[in-house]
């Protein structure tokens, strides 16, 4: 029966390219000189590979670390599906797939916020309020940004609301309860992961509001550069973020 545990990653591996292939019927082939289209494609594959990796690795870490790795795999899985679809939108229309980025973010950002809670919960007792504050911060950040980008509210107002949500998240992870629990009770490997994740949320995430600012408030940025920048940001902010968690899980399981 042990082969069953390989069934989920194997199904994913087989199924996602099929999804991508189905998508390509609508739009024809990827133009080799379309750098942005190719970056969507390469990142789709990287997200699938990361998903399989985190799922497989979840089988070898100690039980209390499994949820963190499975949630990490969900982040990259959700992103993979969106990347296949966003590539298709880009190739067939030449327009920025903004709505689908936000659909992706509204699912993956809260999952990443759960990770701060989960890695601390794996090594100590921590209050659920930590997760709820991070969750509310991400909703305010993303809903504010979306309403501004989609033109439901003034772009500057959307930016200000979005920034407030992000600053609230930064406060929690730098100075709030999460940071205090981490400093006082987490083992070294978890501290290292927490630190990497914290800086990704600061530096890596800054790319998105900068893109928003250039695109909607500073006279507009061209769609090519903006999409390349967002795509590269997602590699760091999703795959590297989850790799930091994986490193802590493996170290703690072997200890
Ligand atoms: C995997 C996707 C991630 C980590 C997406 C993160 C998105 C942000 C950090 C967006 C932030 C924004 C602001 C801080 C203000 C302006 C509006 C946003 C939504 C672009």
PDB file of C-alpha atoms and ligand atoms in Angstrom:
ATOM      1  CA  UNK A   1       0.000   0.000   0.000  1.00  0.00           C
ATOM      2  CA  UNK A   2       2.958   2.323   0.429  1.00  0.00           C
ATOM      3  CA  UNK A   3       2.830   3.189  -3.270  1.00  0.00           C
ATOM      4  CA  UNK A   4      -0.338   5.136  -2.426  1.00  0.00           C
ATOM      5  CA  UNK A   5       1.680   7.919  -0.866  1.00  0.00           C
ATOM      6  CA  UNK A   6       3.281   8.573  -4.244  1.00  0.00           C
ATOM      7  CA  UNK A   7      -0.074   8.798  -5.941  1.00  0.00           C
ATOM      8  CA  UNK A   8      -0.777  12.452  -5.137  1.00  0.00           C
ATOM      9  CA  UNK A   9       2.522  13.902  -6.410  1.00  0.00           C
ATOM     10  CA  UNK A  10       2.454  11.598  -9.427  1.00  0.00           C
ATOM     11  CA  UNK A  11      -1.087  12.673 -10.339  1.00  0.00           C
ATOM     12  CA  UNK A  12      -0.070  16.303 -10.022  1.00  0.00           C
ATOM     13  CA  UNK A  13       2.977  15.819 -12.147  1.00  0.00           C
ATOM     14  CA  UNK A  14       0.941  14.150 -14.856  1.00  0.00           C
ATOM     15  CA  UNK A  15      -2.076  16.429 -14.582  1.00  0.00           C
ATOM     16  CA  UNK A  16      -0.667  19.936 -14.606  1.00  0.00           C
ATOM     17  CA  UNK A  17       1.115  19.797 -17.968  1.00  0.00           C
ATOM     18  CA  UNK A  18      -2.120  18.395 -19.413  1.00  0.00           C
ATOM     19  CA  UNK A  19      -3.901  21.472 -18.110  1.00  0.00           C
ATOM     20  CA  UNK A  20      -1.271  23.693 -19.723  1.00  0.00           C
ATOM     21  CA  UNK A  21      -1.632  21.826 -22.990  1.00  0.00           C
ATOM     22  CA  UNK A  22      -5.395  22.224 -22.941  1.00  0.00           C
ATOM     23  CA  UNK A  23      -4.875  25.947 -22.409  1.00  0.00           C
ATOM     24  CA  UNK A  24      -2.555  26.281 -25.376  1.00  0.00           C
ATOM     25  CA  UNK A  25      -5.244  25.156 -27.851  1.00  0.00           C
ATOM     26  CA  UNK A  26      -7.056  28.427 -27.441  1.00  0.00           C
ATOM     27  CA  UNK A  27      -4.104  30.603 -28.201  1.00  0.00           C
ATOM     28  CA  UNK A  28      -1.619  28.776 -30.382  1.00  0.00           C
ATOM     29  CA  UNK A  29       2.020  28.387 -29.514  1.00  0.00           C
ATOM     30  CA  UNK A  30       4.337  30.446 -27.411  1.00  0.00           C
ATOM     31  CA  UNK A  31       6.402  32.809 -29.559  1.00  0.00           C
ATOM     32  CA  UNK A  32      10.123  32.123 -28.814  1.00  0.00           C
ATOM     33  CA  UNK A  33      10.841  35.866 -28.961  1.00  0.00           C
ATOM     34  CA  UNK A  34       8.170  36.649 -26.350  1.00  0.00           C
ATOM     35  CA  UNK A  35      10.361  36.893 -23.249  1.00  0.00           C
ATOM     36  CA  UNK A  36       7.458  37.652 -20.907  1.00  0.00           C
ATOM     37  CA  UNK A  37       5.454  34.686 -22.234  1.00  0.00           C
ATOM     38  CA  UNK A  38       8.465  32.437 -21.747  1.00  0.00           C
ATOM     39  CA  UNK A  39       8.955  33.669 -18.189  1.00  0.00           C
ATOM     40  CA  UNK A  40       5.309  32.740 -17.440  1.00  0.00           C
ATOM     41  CA  UNK A  41       6.002  29.299 -18.867  1.00  0.00           C
ATOM     42  CA  UNK A  42       9.284  28.636 -17.023  1.00  0.00           C
ATOM     43  CA  UNK A  43       7.760  29.768 -13.736  1.00  0.00           C
ATOM     44  CA  UNK A  44       4.715  27.500 -14.239  1.00  0.00           C
ATOM     45  CA  UNK A  45       7.109  24.558 -14.479  1.00  0.00           C
ATOM     46  CA  UNK A  46       9.182  25.747 -11.508  1.00  0.00           C
ATOM     47  CA  UNK A  47       5.972  25.956  -9.428  1.00  0.00           C
ATOM     48  CA  UNK A  48       4.987  22.380 -10.415  1.00  0.00           C
ATOM     49  CA  UNK A  49       8.466  21.102  -9.591  1.00  0.00           C
ATOM     50  CA  UNK A  50       8.412  22.912  -6.223  1.00  0.00           C
ATOM     51  CA  UNK A  51       4.970  21.433  -5.462  1.00  0.00           C
ATOM     52  CA  UNK A  52       6.142  17.869  -6.056  1.00  0.00           C
ATOM     53  CA  UNK A  53       9.299  18.536  -4.047  1.00  0.00           C
ATOM     54  CA  UNK A  54       7.452  19.904  -0.982  1.00  0.00           C
ATOM     55  CA  UNK A  55       4.876  17.084  -1.082  1.00  0.00           C
ATOM     56  CA  UNK A  56       7.515  14.376  -1.325  1.00  0.00           C
ATOM     57  CA  UNK A  57       9.628  15.971   1.391  1.00  0.00           C
ATOM     58  CA  UNK A  58       6.575  16.209   3.652  1.00  0.00           C
ATOM     59  CA  UNK A  59       6.709  12.406   3.836  1.00  0.00           C
ATOM     60  CA  UNK A  60      10.137  12.349   5.454  1.00  0.00           C
ATOM     61  CA  UNK A  61       9.863  15.093   8.094  1.00  0.00           C
ATOM     62  CA  UNK A  62       8.482  14.584  11.598  1.00  0.00           C
ATOM     63  CA  UNK A  63       4.680  14.622  11.874  1.00  0.00           C
ATOM     64  CA  UNK A  64       4.421  18.100  13.403  1.00  0.00           C
ATOM     65  CA  UNK A  65       6.240  19.588  10.382  1.00  0.00           C
ATOM     66  CA  UNK A  66       4.104  17.941   7.736  1.00  0.00           C
ATOM     67  CA  UNK A  67       1.349  20.564   7.694  1.00  0.00           C
ATOM     68  CA  UNK A  68       3.893  23.335   7.055  1.00  0.00           C
ATOM     69  CA  UNK A  69       5.285  21.527   4.022  1.00  0.00           C
ATOM     70  CA  UNK A  70       1.865  20.557   2.662  1.00  0.00           C
ATOM     71  CA  UNK A  71       0.696  24.182   2.986  1.00  0.00           C
ATOM     72  CA  UNK A  72       3.915  25.216   1.179  1.00  0.00           C
ATOM     73  CA  UNK A  73       3.033  22.781  -1.609  1.00  0.00           C
ATOM     74  CA  UNK A  74      -0.464  24.319  -1.816  1.00  0.00           C
ATOM     75  CA  UNK A  75       1.073  27.774  -2.282  1.00  0.00           C
ATOM     76  CA  UNK A  76       3.143  26.606  -5.254  1.00  0.00           C
ATOM     77  CA  UNK A  77       0.319  24.429  -6.635  1.00  0.00           C
ATOM     78  CA  UNK A  78      -2.173  27.319  -6.626  1.00  0.00           C
ATOM     79  CA  UNK A  79       0.480  29.531  -8.234  1.00  0.00           C
ATOM     80  CA  UNK A  80       1.305  26.892 -10.885  1.00  0.00           C
ATOM     81  CA  UNK A  81      -2.312  26.688 -12.036  1.00  0.00           C
ATOM     82  CA  UNK A  82      -2.541  30.493 -12.190  1.00  0.00           C
ATOM     83  CA  UNK A  83       0.751  30.770 -14.077  1.00  0.00           C
ATOM     84  CA  UNK A  84      -0.422  28.346 -16.758  1.00  0.00           C
ATOM     85  CA  UNK A  85      -3.574  30.364 -17.120  1.00  0.00           C
ATOM     86  CA  UNK A  86      -1.865  33.772 -16.992  1.00  0.00           C
ATOM     87  CA  UNK A  87       0.577  32.699 -19.692  1.00  0.00           C
ATOM     88  CA  UNK A  88      -2.397  31.847 -21.862  1.00  0.00           C
ATOM     89  CA  UNK A  89      -4.052  35.225 -21.261  1.00  0.00           C
ATOM     90  CA  UNK A  90      -0.762  36.979 -22.030  1.00  0.00           C
ATOM     91  CA  UNK A  91      -0.095  34.966 -25.213  1.00  0.00           C
ATOM     92  CA  UNK A  92      -3.601  35.277 -26.602  1.00  0.00           C
ATOM     93  CA  UNK A  93      -4.403  38.896 -25.666  1.00  0.00           C
ATOM     94  CA  UNK A  94      -1.059  40.626 -24.941  1.00  0.00           C
ATOM     95  CA  UNK A  95      -2.735  42.162 -21.876  1.00  0.00           C
ATOM     96  CA  UNK A  96      -1.546  41.954 -18.249  1.00  0.00           C
ATOM     97  CA  UNK A  97      -3.450  39.219 -16.403  1.00  0.00           C
ATOM     98  CA  UNK A  98      -4.036  41.483 -13.391  1.00  0.00           C
ATOM     99  CA  UNK A  99      -7.303  39.938 -12.196  1.00  0.00           C
ATOM    100  CA  UNK A 100      -5.738  36.469 -12.131  1.00  0.00           C
ATOM    101  CA  UNK A 101      -2.742  37.735 -10.202  1.00  0.00           C
ATOM    102  CA  UNK A 102      -5.116  39.007  -7.544  1.00  0.00           C
ATOM    103  CA  UNK A 103      -7.078  35.730  -7.505  1.00  0.00           C
ATOM    104  CA  UNK A 104      -3.732  33.974  -6.990  1.00  0.00           C
ATOM    105  CA  UNK A 105      -2.637  36.414  -4.260  1.00  0.00           C
ATOM    106  CA  UNK A 106      -5.905  36.231  -2.321  1.00  0.00           C
ATOM    107  CA  UNK A 107      -5.370  32.456  -1.987  1.00  0.00           C
ATOM    108  CA  UNK A 108      -1.581  32.206  -1.652  1.00  0.00           C
ATOM    109  CA  UNK A 109      -0.848  35.186   0.618  1.00  0.00           C
ATOM    110  CA  UNK A 110      -3.103  33.978   3.487  1.00  0.00           C
ATOM    111  CA  UNK A 111      -1.579  30.485   3.090  1.00  0.00           C
ATOM    112  CA  UNK A 112       1.857  32.038   3.521  1.00  0.00           C
ATOM    113  CA  UNK A 113       0.646  33.930   6.589  1.00  0.00           C
ATOM    114  CA  UNK A 114      -0.509  30.609   8.083  1.00  0.00           C
ATOM    115  CA  UNK A 115       3.102  29.429   7.692  1.00  0.00           C
ATOM    116  CA  UNK A 116       4.360  31.946  10.286  1.00  0.00           C
ATOM    117  CA  UNK A 117       1.861  30.484  12.701  1.00  0.00           C
ATOM    118  CA  UNK A 118       2.579  26.858  11.743  1.00  0.00           C
ATOM    119  CA  UNK A 119       6.368  26.959  12.092  1.00  0.00           C
ATOM    120  CA  UNK A 120       6.003  28.491  15.569  1.00  0.00           C
ATOM    121  CA  UNK A 121       3.192  26.098  16.502  1.00  0.00           C
ATOM    122  CA  UNK A 122       5.450  23.160  15.558  1.00  0.00           C
ATOM    123  CA  UNK A 123       7.891  24.087  18.326  1.00  0.00           C
ATOM    124  CA  UNK A 124       5.938  25.973  20.999  1.00  0.00           C
ATOM    125  CA  UNK A 125       2.470  27.080  22.185  1.00  0.00           C
ATOM    126  CA  UNK A 126       1.205  30.065  20.229  1.00  0.00           C
ATOM    127  CA  UNK A 127      -2.109  31.951  20.234  1.00  0.00           C
ATOM    128  CA  UNK A 128      -4.388  31.800  17.184  1.00  0.00           C
ATOM    129  CA  UNK A 129      -4.562  35.619  17.245  1.00  0.00           C
ATOM    130  CA  UNK A 130      -1.161  35.679  15.519  1.00  0.00           C
ATOM    131  CA  UNK A 131      -2.659  34.012  12.479  1.00  0.00           C
ATOM    132  CA  UNK A 132      -5.854  36.102  12.507  1.00  0.00           C
ATOM    133  CA  UNK A 133      -3.977  39.408  12.605  1.00  0.00           C
ATOM    134  CA  UNK A 134      -1.755  38.369   9.685  1.00  0.00           C
ATOM    135  CA  UNK A 135      -4.850  37.163   7.821  1.00  0.00           C
ATOM    136  CA  UNK A 136      -6.769  40.409   8.306  1.00  0.00           C
ATOM    137  CA  UNK A 137      -3.658  42.401   7.303  1.00  0.00           C
ATOM    138  CA  UNK A 138      -3.374  40.456   4.025  1.00  0.00           C
ATOM    139  CA  UNK A 139      -7.072  40.895   3.206  1.00  0.00           C
ATOM    140  CA  UNK A 140      -6.906  44.660   3.761  1.00  0.00           C
ATOM    141  CA  UNK A 141      -3.717  44.859   1.668  1.00  0.00           C
ATOM    142  CA  UNK A 142      -5.089  42.864  -1.265  1.00  0.00           C
ATOM    143  CA  UNK A 143      -8.656  44.168  -1.310  1.00  0.00           C
ATOM    144  CA  UNK A 144      -7.389  47.778  -1.127  1.00  0.00           C
ATOM    145  CA  UNK A 145      -4.951  47.112  -3.990  1.00  0.00           C
ATOM    146  CA  UNK A 146      -7.540  45.360  -6.122  1.00  0.00           C
ATOM    147  CA  UNK A 147     -10.201  48.046  -5.722  1.00  0.00           C
ATOM    148  CA  UNK A 148      -7.581  50.615  -6.768  1.00  0.00           C
ATOM    149  CA  UNK A 149      -6.212  48.654  -9.753  1.00  0.00           C
ATOM    150  CA  UNK A 150      -9.666  47.749 -11.032  1.00  0.00           C
ATOM    151  CA  UNK A 151     -10.824  51.370 -10.807  1.00  0.00           C
ATOM    152  CA  UNK A 152     -13.547  50.888  -8.169  1.00  0.00           C
ATOM    153  CA  UNK A 153     -11.826  53.449  -5.975  1.00  0.00           C
ATOM    154  CA  UNK A 154      -9.177  56.090  -6.599  1.00  0.00           C
ATOM    155  CA  UNK A 155      -5.742  54.478  -7.318  1.00  0.00           C
ATOM    156  CA  UNK A 156      -4.025  56.492  -4.588  1.00  0.00           C
ATOM    157  CA  UNK A 157      -6.662  55.567  -2.003  1.00  0.00           C
ATOM    158  CA  UNK A 158      -6.300  51.884  -2.957  1.00  0.00           C
ATOM    159  CA  UNK A 159      -2.541  52.206  -2.536  1.00  0.00           C
ATOM    160  CA  UNK A 160      -2.856  53.799   0.906  1.00  0.00           C
ATOM    161  CA  UNK A 161      -5.269  51.095   2.134  1.00  0.00           C
ATOM    162  CA  UNK A 162      -3.001  48.377   0.695  1.00  0.00           C
ATOM    163  CA  UNK A 163       0.085  49.872   2.368  1.00  0.00           C
ATOM    164  CA  UNK A 164      -1.749  50.039   5.708  1.00  0.00           C
ATOM    165  CA  UNK A 165      -2.479  46.292   5.513  1.00  0.00           C
ATOM    166  CA  UNK A 166       1.144  45.491   4.646  1.00  0.00           C
ATOM    167  CA  UNK A 167       2.527  47.703   7.450  1.00  0.00           C
ATOM    168  CA  UNK A 168       0.190  45.955   9.901  1.00  0.00           C
ATOM    169  CA  UNK A 169       1.659  42.585   8.789  1.00  0.00           C
ATOM    170  CA  UNK A 170       5.230  43.928   9.113  1.00  0.00           C
ATOM    171  CA  UNK A 171       4.463  45.195  12.611  1.00  0.00           C
ATOM    172  CA  UNK A 172       3.217  41.771  13.701  1.00  0.00           C
ATOM    173  CA  UNK A 173       6.246  39.868  12.363  1.00  0.00           C
ATOM    174  CA  UNK A 174       8.887  42.435  13.454  1.00  0.00           C
ATOM    175  CA  UNK A 175       7.519  43.634  16.797  1.00  0.00           C
ATOM    176  CA  UNK A 176       4.231  41.845  17.552  1.00  0.00           C
ATOM    177  CA  UNK A 177       3.419  38.605  19.353  1.00  0.00           C
ATOM    178  CA  UNK A 178       4.802  36.415  16.537  1.00  0.00           C
ATOM    179  CA  UNK A 179       8.225  38.061  16.779  1.00  0.00           C
ATOM    180  CA  UNK A 180       8.262  37.808  20.584  1.00  0.00           C
ATOM    181  CA  UNK A 181       7.347  34.114  20.596  1.00  0.00           C
ATOM    182  CA  UNK A 182       9.989  33.474  17.939  1.00  0.00           C
ATOM    183  CA  UNK A 183      12.707  35.327  19.856  1.00  0.00           C
ATOM    184  CA  UNK A 184      11.881  33.697  23.195  1.00  0.00           C
ATOM    185  CA  UNK A 185      10.988  30.125  22.346  1.00  0.00           C
ATOM    186  CA  UNK A 186      11.937  28.987  18.852  1.00  0.00           C
ATOM    187  CA  UNK A 187      14.949  26.710  18.235  1.00  0.00           C
ATOM    188  CA  UNK A 188      17.744  28.101  16.021  1.00  0.00           C
ATOM    189  CA  UNK A 189      16.563  26.487  12.788  1.00  0.00           C
ATOM    190  CA  UNK A 190      13.083  27.986  13.197  1.00  0.00           C
ATOM    191  CA  UNK A 191      14.600  31.376  14.031  1.00  0.00           C
ATOM    192  CA  UNK A 192      16.607  31.186  10.805  1.00  0.00           C
ATOM    193  CA  UNK A 193      13.504  30.313   8.774  1.00  0.00           C
ATOM    194  CA  UNK A 194      11.458  33.026  10.514  1.00  0.00           C
ATOM    195  CA  UNK A 195      14.163  35.566   9.759  1.00  0.00           C
ATOM    196  CA  UNK A 196      14.364  34.661   6.060  1.00  0.00           C
ATOM    197  CA  UNK A 197      10.551  34.707   5.735  1.00  0.00           C
ATOM    198  CA  UNK A 198      10.359  38.055   7.546  1.00  0.00           C
ATOM    199  CA  UNK A 199      12.851  39.659   5.135  1.00  0.00           C
ATOM    200  CA  UNK A 200      11.128  38.151   2.105  1.00  0.00           C
ATOM    201  CA  UNK A 201       7.884  39.743   3.302  1.00  0.00           C
ATOM    202  CA  UNK A 202       9.755  43.059   3.633  1.00  0.00           C
ATOM    203  CA  UNK A 203      12.107  43.245   0.613  1.00  0.00           C
ATOM    204  CA  UNK A 204      10.558  40.700  -1.772  1.00  0.00           C
ATOM    205  CA  UNK A 205       7.022  41.972  -1.215  1.00  0.00           C
ATOM    206  CA  UNK A 206       8.072  45.607  -1.695  1.00  0.00           C
ATOM    207  CA  UNK A 207       8.302  44.866  -5.427  1.00  0.00           C
ATOM    208  CA  UNK A 208       4.489  44.688  -5.741  1.00  0.00           C
ATOM    209  CA  UNK A 209       3.630  48.128  -4.295  1.00  0.00           C
ATOM    210  CA  UNK A 210       6.540  49.607  -6.303  1.00  0.00           C
ATOM    211  CA  UNK A 211       5.012  48.061  -9.439  1.00  0.00           C
ATOM    212  CA  UNK A 212       1.567  49.380  -8.476  1.00  0.00           C
ATOM    213  CA  UNK A 213       3.004  52.826  -7.851  1.00  0.00           C
ATOM    214  CA  UNK A 214       4.847  52.929 -11.191  1.00  0.00           C
ATOM    215  CA  UNK A 215       1.896  51.517 -13.075  1.00  0.00           C
ATOM    216  CA  UNK A 216      -0.949  53.591 -11.671  1.00  0.00           C
ATOM    217  CA  UNK A 217       0.431  56.637  -9.936  1.00  0.00           C
ATOM    218  CA  UNK A 218       3.723  57.628 -11.585  1.00  0.00           C
ATOM    219  CA  UNK A 219       2.500  57.901 -15.134  1.00  0.00           C
ATOM    220  CA  UNK A 220       2.383  54.217 -16.093  1.00  0.00           C
ATOM    221  CA  UNK A 221       4.933  51.464 -16.640  1.00  0.00           C
ATOM    222  CA  UNK A 222       5.011  49.249 -19.719  1.00  0.00           C
ATOM    223  CA  UNK A 223       3.271  45.878 -19.412  1.00  0.00           C
ATOM    224  CA  UNK A 224       6.390  43.910 -20.420  1.00  0.00           C
ATOM    225  CA  UNK A 225       8.638  45.165 -17.614  1.00  0.00           C
ATOM    226  CA  UNK A 226       5.873  45.042 -15.057  1.00  0.00           C
ATOM    227  CA  UNK A 227       5.031  41.396 -15.783  1.00  0.00           C
ATOM    228  CA  UNK A 228       8.686  40.297 -15.809  1.00  0.00           C
ATOM    229  CA  UNK A 229       9.223  42.025 -12.461  1.00  0.00           C
ATOM    230  CA  UNK A 230       6.100  40.479 -10.881  1.00  0.00           C
ATOM    231  CA  UNK A 231       7.051  37.054 -12.264  1.00  0.00           C
ATOM    232  CA  UNK A 232      10.569  37.119 -10.828  1.00  0.00           C
ATOM    233  CA  UNK A 233       9.207  38.446  -7.536  1.00  0.00           C
ATOM    234  CA  UNK A 234       6.861  35.458  -7.314  1.00  0.00           C
ATOM    235  CA  UNK A 235       9.756  33.001  -7.647  1.00  0.00           C
ATOM    236  CA  UNK A 236      11.455  34.490  -4.585  1.00  0.00           C
ATOM    237  CA  UNK A 237       8.289  35.213  -2.655  1.00  0.00           C
ATOM    238  CA  UNK A 238       6.758  31.780  -3.106  1.00  0.00           C
ATOM    239  CA  UNK A 239       9.451  29.191  -3.828  1.00  0.00           C
ATOM    240  CA  UNK A 240      12.290  30.673  -1.729  1.00  0.00           C
ATOM    241  CA  UNK A 241       9.806  31.466   1.076  1.00  0.00           C
ATOM    242  CA  UNK A 242       8.711  27.815   1.257  1.00  0.00           C
ATOM    243  CA  UNK A 243      12.299  26.556   0.918  1.00  0.00           C
ATOM    244  CA  UNK A 244      13.151  28.421   4.127  1.00  0.00           C
ATOM    245  CA  UNK A 245      10.370  26.476   5.882  1.00  0.00           C
ATOM    246  CA  UNK A 246      11.547  23.209   4.331  1.00  0.00           C
ATOM    247  CA  UNK A 247      15.099  23.816   5.613  1.00  0.00           C
ATOM    248  CA  UNK A 248      13.834  24.323   9.185  1.00  0.00           C
ATOM    249  CA  UNK A 249      11.549  21.269   8.976  1.00  0.00           C
ATOM    250  CA  UNK A 250      14.362  18.999   7.776  1.00  0.00           C
ATOM    251  CA  UNK A 251      16.860  20.309  10.341  1.00  0.00           C
ATOM    252  CA  UNK A 252      14.397  19.935  13.224  1.00  0.00           C
ATOM    253  CA  UNK A 253      13.337  16.456  12.089  1.00  0.00           C
ATOM    254  CA  UNK A 254      16.934  15.227  11.926  1.00  0.00           C
ATOM    255  CA  UNK A 255      17.837  16.779  15.285  1.00  0.00           C
TER     256      UNK A 255
HETATM  257  C1  LIG B   1       2.718  35.127  -4.078  1.00  0.00           C
HETATM  258  C2  LIG B   1       2.201  36.443  -4.086  1.00  0.00           C
HETATM  259  C3  LIG B   1       2.519  37.409  -3.190  1.00  0.00           C
HETATM  260  C4  LIG B   1       3.486  37.166  -2.073  1.00  0.00           C
HETATM  261  C5  LIG B   1       1.886  38.697  -3.372  1.00  0.00           C
HETATM  262  C6  LIG B   1       2.080  39.761  -2.592  1.00  0.00           C
HETATM  263  C7  LIG B   1       1.425  40.989  -2.884  1.00  0.00           C
HETATM  264  C8  LIG B   1       1.662  42.161  -2.216  1.00  0.00           C
HETATM  265  C9  LIG B   1       2.639  42.262  -1.098  1.00  0.00           C
HETATM  266  C10 LIG B   1       0.919  43.358  -2.624  1.00  0.00           C
HETATM  267  C11 LIG B   1       1.009  44.546  -2.017  1.00  0.00           C
HETATM  268  C12 LIG B   1       0.310  45.818  -2.328  1.00  0.00           C
HETATM  269  C13 LIG B   1       0.564  46.906  -1.475  1.00  0.00           C
HETATM  270  C14 LIG B   1       1.456  46.788  -0.282  1.00  0.00           C
HETATM  271  C15 LIG B   1      -0.045  48.265  -1.699  1.00  0.00           C
HETATM  272  C16 LIG B   1      -0.578  48.456  -3.068  1.00  0.00           C
HETATM  273  C17 LIG B   1      -1.354  47.321  -3.543  1.00  0.00           C
HETATM  274  C18 LIG B   1      -0.638  45.970  -3.519  1.00  0.00           C
HETATM  275  C19 LIG B   1      -1.757  44.957  -3.428  1.00  0.00           C
HETATM  276  C20 LIG B   1       0.135  45.781  -4.832  1.00  0.00           C
END
